């Protein structure tokens, strides 16, 4: 099978990146040291190729009404142009088809960014719900293709403005979870969103695919360190952020995946999957774990045993470079309390771990100990 490549593939290879098959995409896992890349994002600024993710533009009359029914979070929260919202898109059984960000441009144009591996499925699902009056356009392929670069870290915005000075006026006072479309940069029109997947401040920046490599190289020249999938995973896990396909998927109730805050069950608005969620309710808790004994690393699918004897499961685990401890995200029984000691089955051992509130790390600060 031929792997798909982002517009930045040549740039990664020129930097000597170690490339891997990531869901059918040829992507960099690191450029030499995953730990250095992780620490650069926590202490300074790093950048990620996220051009495998897919921008989807939905245009036409009453896009809001369409998204009101399609998404579990309520797009009526988006009343000012440029506001963004994180949401799940559910199937009728209440499982998560995908988690995504939706940006409100105007009443006739909303922009979504969806995950790489689910993009085709997502667009097909949207088209199936479309009654024919909306135009749904994916922007990953063809003449209108866009590429996304995430610039993350405490110095990320300042360094991004060195490269995109035209964006500073529109974004200097912009709060998190907002976006600005900057028409005239030397890289063409740029979408600059104050969003990310690391627990640090920064931007996710979209430009035309044929401008992406030049933008990447300019960011590198400004001192923004390239970072691969390895650092992206340890950073998002420290930040307590779900990974689609690992922490939730179309068989998982989002209430059991720590995503209740993204599900609007209060308003009278109906949405796909609402009735199923109301019928099922929450059946598990989504928590953080810190391993307290030596002898193993926390990994997905390891069994978690509560004091009651009930069991749960780790969904994502790693060794935290920031905390210097083994940490995990886990789905555990409802009776488990923060501060409880549980045991994780690692090979033939049962090792003690503490249940903690997520996130572990945010904005460079350790919040769970």
Short mmCIF file of N, CA and C in Angstrom, two decimals, residues 180-312:
data_model
loop_
_atom_site.label_atom_id
_atom_site.label_comp_id
_atom_site.label_asym_id
_atom_site.label_seq_id
_atom_site.Cartn_x
_atom_site.Cartn_y
_atom_site.Cartn_z
N UNK A 180 -8.96 33.59 13.25
CA UNK A 180 -8.98 34.76 12.37
C UNK A 180 -8.51 34.31 10.99
N UNK A 181 -9.17 34.83 9.96
CA UNK A 181 -8.73 34.62 8.59
C UNK A 181 -7.96 35.86 8.17
N UNK A 182 -6.67 35.69 7.92
CA UNK A 182 -5.79 36.81 7.59
C UNK A 182 -5.52 36.75 6.08
N UNK A 183 -6.04 37.70 5.31
CA UNK A 183 -6.05 37.54 3.85
C UNK A 183 -4.70 37.71 3.17
N UNK A 184 -3.86 38.61 3.64
CA UNK A 184 -2.67 38.97 2.87
C UNK A 184 -1.39 38.78 3.65
N UNK A 185 -0.92 37.55 3.72
CA UNK A 185 0.42 37.29 4.25
C UNK A 185 1.30 36.91 3.06
N UNK A 186 2.60 36.80 3.28
CA UNK A 186 3.45 36.41 2.16
C UNK A 186 3.29 34.94 1.80
N UNK A 187 2.47 34.23 2.60
CA UNK A 187 2.12 32.84 2.31
C UNK A 187 0.67 32.73 1.84
N UNK A 188 0.10 33.86 1.41
CA UNK A 188 -1.30 33.89 1.00
C UNK A 188 -2.23 34.01 2.19
N UNK A 189 -3.50 33.70 1.98
CA UNK A 189 -4.45 33.75 3.10
C UNK A 189 -4.08 32.71 4.14
N UNK A 190 -4.12 33.12 5.40
CA UNK A 190 -3.82 32.20 6.50
C UNK A 190 -4.99 32.14 7.46
N UNK A 191 -5.34 30.94 7.86
CA UNK A 191 -6.27 30.69 8.95
C UNK A 191 -5.43 30.54 10.21
N UNK A 192 -5.66 31.40 11.20
CA UNK A 192 -4.86 31.38 12.42
C UNK A 192 -5.80 31.15 13.60
N UNK A 193 -5.76 29.94 14.16
CA UNK A 193 -6.65 29.56 15.26
C UNK A 193 -5.86 29.41 16.54
N UNK A 194 -6.38 29.96 17.63
CA UNK A 194 -5.70 29.81 18.92
C UNK A 194 -6.22 28.53 19.59
N UNK A 195 -5.85 27.43 18.98
CA UNK A 195 -6.24 26.11 19.46
C UNK A 195 -5.01 25.21 19.40
N UNK A 196 -5.11 24.02 19.96
CA UNK A 196 -3.98 23.09 19.93
C UNK A 196 -4.27 21.84 20.72
N UNK A 197 -3.27 20.98 20.78
CA UNK A 197 -3.47 19.62 21.29
C UNK A 197 -2.33 19.24 22.23
N UNK A 198 -1.79 20.24 22.93
CA UNK A 198 -0.60 19.99 23.75
C UNK A 198 -0.76 20.44 25.20
N UNK A 199 -1.80 21.21 25.51
CA UNK A 199 -1.91 21.81 26.83
C UNK A 199 -1.11 23.09 26.97
N UNK A 200 -0.52 23.55 25.85
CA UNK A 200 0.20 24.82 25.83
C UNK A 200 -0.53 25.81 24.93
N UNK A 201 -0.16 27.08 25.05
CA UNK A 201 -0.71 28.11 24.18
C UNK A 201 -0.11 27.95 22.78
N UNK A 202 -0.71 28.62 21.83
CA UNK A 202 -0.15 28.59 20.48
C UNK A 202 -1.22 28.74 19.43
N UNK A 203 -0.84 28.46 18.20
CA UNK A 203 -1.73 28.58 17.05
C UNK A 203 -1.76 27.29 16.25
N UNK A 204 -2.89 27.05 15.59
CA UNK A 204 -2.96 26.10 14.49
C UNK A 204 -3.22 26.93 13.25
N UNK A 205 -2.33 26.82 12.28
CA UNK A 205 -2.30 27.75 11.15
C UNK A 205 -2.52 26.96 9.86
N UNK A 206 -3.49 27.42 9.07
CA UNK A 206 -3.78 26.79 7.79
C UNK A 206 -3.46 27.71 6.64
N UNK A 207 -2.75 27.19 5.65
CA UNK A 207 -2.44 27.93 4.42
C UNK A 207 -2.68 26.99 3.24
N UNK A 208 -2.66 27.56 2.04
CA UNK A 208 -2.75 26.72 0.84
C UNK A 208 -1.63 25.69 0.87
N UNK A 209 -1.95 24.48 0.42
CA UNK A 209 -1.00 23.37 0.52
C UNK A 209 0.33 23.69 -0.15
N UNK A 210 0.31 24.45 -1.24
CA UNK A 210 1.56 24.73 -1.95
C UNK A 210 2.40 25.81 -1.26
N UNK A 211 1.90 26.39 -0.19
CA UNK A 211 2.66 27.38 0.59
C UNK A 211 3.20 26.78 1.89
N UNK A 212 2.80 25.56 2.19
CA UNK A 212 3.05 24.99 3.52
C UNK A 212 4.54 24.78 3.79
N UNK A 213 5.29 24.27 2.81
CA UNK A 213 6.70 23.98 3.05
C UNK A 213 7.48 25.27 3.31
N UNK A 214 7.16 26.33 2.58
CA UNK A 214 7.83 27.61 2.80
C UNK A 214 7.52 28.15 4.19
N UNK A 215 6.27 28.00 4.64
CA UNK A 215 5.89 28.45 5.97
C UNK A 215 6.62 27.63 7.04
N UNK A 216 6.66 26.34 6.87
CA UNK A 216 7.37 25.44 7.80
C UNK A 216 8.83 25.85 7.94
N UNK A 217 9.49 26.06 6.81
CA UNK A 217 10.90 26.43 6.83
C UNK A 217 11.12 27.79 7.48
N UNK A 218 10.17 28.71 7.27
CA UNK A 218 10.28 30.03 7.91
C UNK A 218 10.11 29.91 9.42
N UNK A 219 9.19 29.07 9.86
CA UNK A 219 9.03 28.83 11.30
C UNK A 219 10.31 28.23 11.89
N UNK A 220 10.91 27.29 11.18
CA UNK A 220 12.14 26.67 11.67
C UNK A 220 13.25 27.72 11.79
N UNK A 221 13.32 28.62 10.81
CA UNK A 221 14.33 29.68 10.84
C UNK A 221 14.10 30.65 12.00
N UNK A 222 12.85 30.74 12.45
CA UNK A 222 12.51 31.62 13.59
C UNK A 222 12.74 30.94 14.94
N UNK A 223 13.26 29.73 14.91
CA UNK A 223 13.59 29.04 16.15
C UNK A 223 12.50 28.16 16.71
N UNK A 224 11.53 27.80 15.89
CA UNK A 224 10.46 26.89 16.33
C UNK A 224 10.90 25.48 15.98
N UNK A 225 10.99 24.62 16.99
CA UNK A 225 11.58 23.29 16.82
C UNK A 225 10.57 22.31 16.20
N UNK A 226 10.92 21.66 15.10
CA UNK A 226 10.04 20.61 14.57
C UNK A 226 9.85 19.49 15.58
N UNK A 227 8.63 19.01 15.70
CA UNK A 227 8.31 17.94 16.65
C UNK A 227 7.42 16.91 15.95
N UNK A 228 7.61 15.64 16.31
CA UNK A 228 6.91 14.57 15.63
C UNK A 228 5.75 13.99 16.43
N UNK A 229 5.24 12.88 15.91
CA UNK A 229 4.08 12.24 16.53
C UNK A 229 4.36 11.74 17.94
N UNK A 230 5.61 11.36 18.21
CA UNK A 230 5.94 10.86 19.55
C UNK A 230 5.72 11.93 20.60
N UNK A 231 6.27 13.12 20.38
CA UNK A 231 6.09 14.22 21.33
C UNK A 231 4.64 14.67 21.37
N UNK A 232 3.98 14.66 20.22
CA UNK A 232 2.57 15.05 20.19
C UNK A 232 1.73 14.16 21.11
N UNK A 233 2.07 12.87 21.14
CA UNK A 233 1.29 11.95 21.96
C UNK A 233 1.58 12.14 23.44
N UNK A 234 2.85 12.31 23.83
CA UNK A 234 3.14 12.50 25.26
C UNK A 234 2.59 13.83 25.75
N UNK A 235 2.63 14.85 24.90
CA UNK A 235 2.10 16.16 25.29
C UNK A 235 0.59 16.12 25.48
N UNK A 236 -0.13 15.51 24.54
CA UNK A 236 -1.60 15.50 24.65
C UNK A 236 -2.04 14.63 25.81
N UNK A 237 -1.26 13.56 26.09
CA UNK A 237 -1.62 12.69 27.20
C UNK A 237 -1.41 13.40 28.53
N UNK A 238 -0.29 14.11 28.68
CA UNK A 238 -0.09 14.93 29.87
C UNK A 238 -1.21 15.95 30.04
N UNK A 239 -1.70 16.47 28.92
CA UNK A 239 -2.77 17.47 28.95
C UNK A 239 -4.15 16.86 29.13
N UNK A 240 -4.23 15.52 29.22
CA UNK A 240 -5.51 14.85 29.44
C UNK A 240 -6.45 14.92 28.26
N UNK A 241 -5.90 14.97 27.05
CA UNK A 241 -6.72 15.12 25.85
C UNK A 241 -6.89 13.77 25.15
N UNK A 242 -8.13 13.47 24.78
CA UNK A 242 -8.46 12.20 24.16
C UNK A 242 -7.87 12.07 22.76
N UNK A 243 -7.52 10.84 22.42
CA UNK A 243 -7.10 10.51 21.06
C UNK A 243 -8.16 9.62 20.45
N UNK A 244 -8.70 10.06 19.30
CA UNK A 244 -9.73 9.25 18.65
C UNK A 244 -9.15 7.92 18.20
N UNK A 245 -9.92 6.85 18.41
CA UNK A 245 -9.49 5.51 18.05
C UNK A 245 -8.78 4.81 19.19
N UNK A 246 -8.44 5.57 20.23
CA UNK A 246 -7.75 4.97 21.37
C UNK A 246 -8.54 5.20 22.66
N UNK A 247 -8.88 6.45 22.93
CA UNK A 247 -9.64 6.77 24.15
C UNK A 247 -11.15 6.75 23.90
N UNK A 248 -11.54 6.85 22.65
CA UNK A 248 -12.95 6.71 22.28
C UNK A 248 -13.05 6.42 20.79
N UNK A 249 -14.19 5.83 20.40
CA UNK A 249 -14.45 5.55 19.00
C UNK A 249 -15.96 5.39 18.84
N UNK A 250 -16.38 4.83 17.70
CA UNK A 250 -17.83 4.79 17.45
C UNK A 250 -18.56 3.74 18.27
N UNK A 251 -17.82 3.01 19.12
CA UNK A 251 -18.48 2.07 20.04
C UNK A 251 -18.52 2.60 21.47
N UNK A 252 -17.95 3.78 21.70
CA UNK A 252 -17.80 4.31 23.05
C UNK A 252 -18.78 5.45 23.31
N UNK A 253 -19.48 5.36 24.42
CA UNK A 253 -20.35 6.43 24.90
C UNK A 253 -19.46 7.60 25.36
N UNK A 254 -19.60 8.79 24.80
CA UNK A 254 -18.71 9.89 25.19
C UNK A 254 -18.81 10.27 26.66
N UNK A 255 -19.93 9.95 27.31
CA UNK A 255 -20.06 10.22 28.74
C UNK A 255 -19.08 9.36 29.54
N UNK A 256 -18.68 8.23 28.96
CA UNK A 256 -17.72 7.33 29.60
C UNK A 256 -16.28 7.65 29.19
N UNK A 257 -16.11 8.70 28.38
CA UNK A 257 -14.78 9.06 27.88
C UNK A 257 -14.36 10.44 28.36
N UNK A 258 -14.99 10.90 29.44
CA UNK A 258 -14.62 12.21 29.98
C UNK A 258 -15.07 13.37 29.13
N UNK A 259 -16.05 13.15 28.26
CA UNK A 259 -16.46 14.18 27.31
C UNK A 259 -17.85 14.74 27.60
N UNK A 260 -18.34 14.52 28.80
CA UNK A 260 -19.67 15.03 29.15
C UNK A 260 -19.75 16.54 28.98
N UNK A 261 -18.63 17.24 29.19
CA UNK A 261 -18.62 18.71 29.08
C UNK A 261 -18.85 19.18 27.64
N UNK A 262 -18.72 18.26 26.68
CA UNK A 262 -18.94 18.62 25.28
C UNK A 262 -20.33 18.21 24.78
N UNK A 263 -21.12 17.61 25.65
CA UNK A 263 -22.42 17.08 25.24
C UNK A 263 -23.52 17.93 25.84
N UNK A 264 -24.33 18.55 25.00
CA UNK A 264 -25.42 19.40 25.48
C UNK A 264 -26.70 18.58 25.59
N UNK A 265 -26.97 18.10 26.81
CA UNK A 265 -28.21 17.36 27.07
C UNK A 265 -29.25 18.24 27.77
N UNK A 266 -28.92 19.53 27.93
CA UNK A 266 -29.79 20.42 28.71
C UNK A 266 -30.83 21.11 27.84
N UNK A 267 -30.42 21.62 26.69
CA UNK A 267 -31.36 22.36 25.84
C UNK A 267 -32.35 21.40 25.20
N UNK A 268 -33.42 21.95 24.69
CA UNK A 268 -34.44 21.13 24.04
C UNK A 268 -34.00 20.64 22.66
N UNK A 269 -32.92 21.22 22.14
CA UNK A 269 -32.40 20.84 20.83
C UNK A 269 -32.18 19.33 20.74
N UNK A 270 -32.63 18.74 19.65
CA UNK A 270 -32.36 17.32 19.41
C UNK A 270 -31.11 17.21 18.55
N UNK A 271 -30.35 16.15 18.74
CA UNK A 271 -29.19 15.88 17.89
C UNK A 271 -29.02 14.38 17.75
N UNK A 272 -28.31 13.97 16.73
CA UNK A 272 -28.11 12.55 16.48
C UNK A 272 -27.37 11.93 17.66
N UNK A 273 -27.93 10.88 18.23
CA UNK A 273 -27.34 10.19 19.37
C UNK A 273 -27.87 10.63 20.72
N UNK A 274 -28.66 11.71 20.77
CA UNK A 274 -29.11 12.24 22.06
C UNK A 274 -29.97 11.23 22.82
N UNK A 275 -30.93 10.64 22.13
CA UNK A 275 -31.84 9.70 22.80
C UNK A 275 -31.06 8.52 23.37
N UNK A 276 -30.06 8.04 22.63
CA UNK A 276 -29.26 6.91 23.11
C UNK A 276 -28.47 7.29 24.36
N UNK A 277 -27.90 8.50 24.38
CA UNK A 277 -27.15 8.93 25.57
C UNK A 277 -28.06 9.06 26.77
N UNK A 278 -29.25 9.61 26.55
CA UNK A 278 -30.19 9.76 27.66
C UNK A 278 -30.62 8.40 28.20
N UNK A 279 -30.74 7.42 27.32
CA UNK A 279 -31.15 6.08 27.75
C UNK A 279 -30.01 5.36 28.47
N UNK A 280 -28.79 5.51 27.99
CA UNK A 280 -27.64 4.78 28.56
C UNK A 280 -27.08 5.44 29.79
N UNK A 281 -27.02 6.78 29.80
CA UNK A 281 -26.38 7.49 30.89
C UNK A 281 -24.89 7.19 30.96
N UNK A 282 -24.26 7.64 32.03
CA UNK A 282 -22.84 7.40 32.23
C UNK A 282 -22.64 6.11 33.00
N UNK A 283 -21.72 5.27 32.53
CA UNK A 283 -21.50 3.97 33.16
C UNK A 283 -20.07 3.76 33.63
N UNK A 284 -19.19 4.73 33.35
CA UNK A 284 -17.79 4.63 33.78
C UNK A 284 -17.24 6.04 33.93
N UNK A 285 -16.13 6.15 34.67
CA UNK A 285 -15.45 7.43 34.82
C UNK A 285 -14.16 7.43 34.00
N UNK A 286 -13.78 8.60 33.52
CA UNK A 286 -12.54 8.76 32.78
C UNK A 286 -11.59 9.56 33.64
N UNK A 287 -10.48 8.96 34.04
CA UNK A 287 -9.60 9.55 35.05
C UNK A 287 -8.14 9.44 34.63
N UNK A 288 -7.29 10.09 35.39
CA UNK A 288 -5.85 9.94 35.24
C UNK A 288 -5.31 8.95 36.25
N UNK A 289 -4.24 8.27 35.89
CA UNK A 289 -3.54 7.38 36.81
C UNK A 289 -2.06 7.74 36.82
N UNK A 290 -1.46 7.71 38.01
CA UNK A 290 0.00 7.85 38.16
C UNK A 290 0.51 6.57 38.81
N UNK A 291 1.43 5.90 38.13
CA UNK A 291 1.99 4.65 38.67
C UNK A 291 2.89 4.95 39.87
N UNK A 292 2.68 4.24 40.97
CA UNK A 292 3.44 4.49 42.20
C UNK A 292 4.53 3.45 42.46
N UNK A 293 4.57 2.40 41.69
CA UNK A 293 5.59 1.36 41.88
C UNK A 293 6.41 1.22 40.60
N UNK A 294 7.67 0.88 40.79
CA UNK A 294 8.53 0.62 39.65
C UNK A 294 8.25 -0.76 39.09
N UNK A 295 8.61 -0.92 37.83
CA UNK A 295 8.48 -2.25 37.26
C UNK A 295 7.63 -2.32 36.01
N UNK A 296 7.23 -1.17 35.49
CA UNK A 296 6.43 -1.23 34.27
C UNK A 296 6.10 0.15 33.74
N UNK A 297 5.59 0.16 32.53
CA UNK A 297 5.09 1.37 31.88
C UNK A 297 3.62 1.17 31.61
N UNK A 298 2.83 2.19 31.81
CA UNK A 298 1.39 2.09 31.58
C UNK A 298 1.10 2.18 30.08
N UNK A 299 0.28 1.23 29.61
CA UNK A 299 -0.05 1.13 28.19
C UNK A 299 -1.54 0.88 28.01
N UNK A 300 -2.05 1.20 26.83
CA UNK A 300 -3.45 0.94 26.50
C UNK A 300 -3.78 -0.54 26.68
N UNK A 301 -5.00 -0.79 27.13
CA UNK A 301 -5.61 -2.12 27.28
C UNK A 301 -5.17 -2.86 28.53
N UNK A 302 -4.28 -2.30 29.35
CA UNK A 302 -3.96 -2.94 30.62
C UNK A 302 -5.18 -2.85 31.55
N UNK A 303 -5.39 -3.92 32.32
CA UNK A 303 -6.54 -3.97 33.23
C UNK A 303 -6.27 -3.16 34.48
N UNK A 304 -7.27 -2.40 34.91
CA UNK A 304 -7.22 -1.62 36.14
C UNK A 304 -8.17 -2.27 37.15
N UNK A 305 -7.67 -2.58 38.34
CA UNK A 305 -8.48 -3.28 39.35
C UNK A 305 -8.73 -2.32 40.52
N UNK A 306 -10.00 -2.01 40.76
CA UNK A 306 -10.37 -1.12 41.86
C UNK A 306 -10.37 -1.90 43.18
N UNK A 307 -10.41 -1.16 44.29
CA UNK A 307 -10.42 -1.80 45.62
C UNK A 307 -11.64 -2.70 45.79
N UNK A 308 -12.73 -2.38 45.10
CA UNK A 308 -13.95 -3.18 45.18
C UNK A 308 -13.84 -4.50 44.43
N UNK A 309 -12.79 -4.62 43.60
CA UNK A 309 -12.64 -5.80 42.75
C UNK A 309 -13.17 -5.58 41.35
N UNK A 310 -13.94 -4.49 41.16
CA UNK A 310 -14.39 -4.15 39.81
C UNK A 310 -13.20 -3.74 38.96
N UNK A 311 -13.36 -3.90 37.65
CA UNK A 311 -12.24 -3.62 36.77
C UNK A 311 -12.55 -2.53 35.75
N UNK A 312 -11.49 -1.89 35.31
CA UNK A 312 -11.55 -0.93 34.23
C UNK A 312 -10.39 -1.19 33.29
#
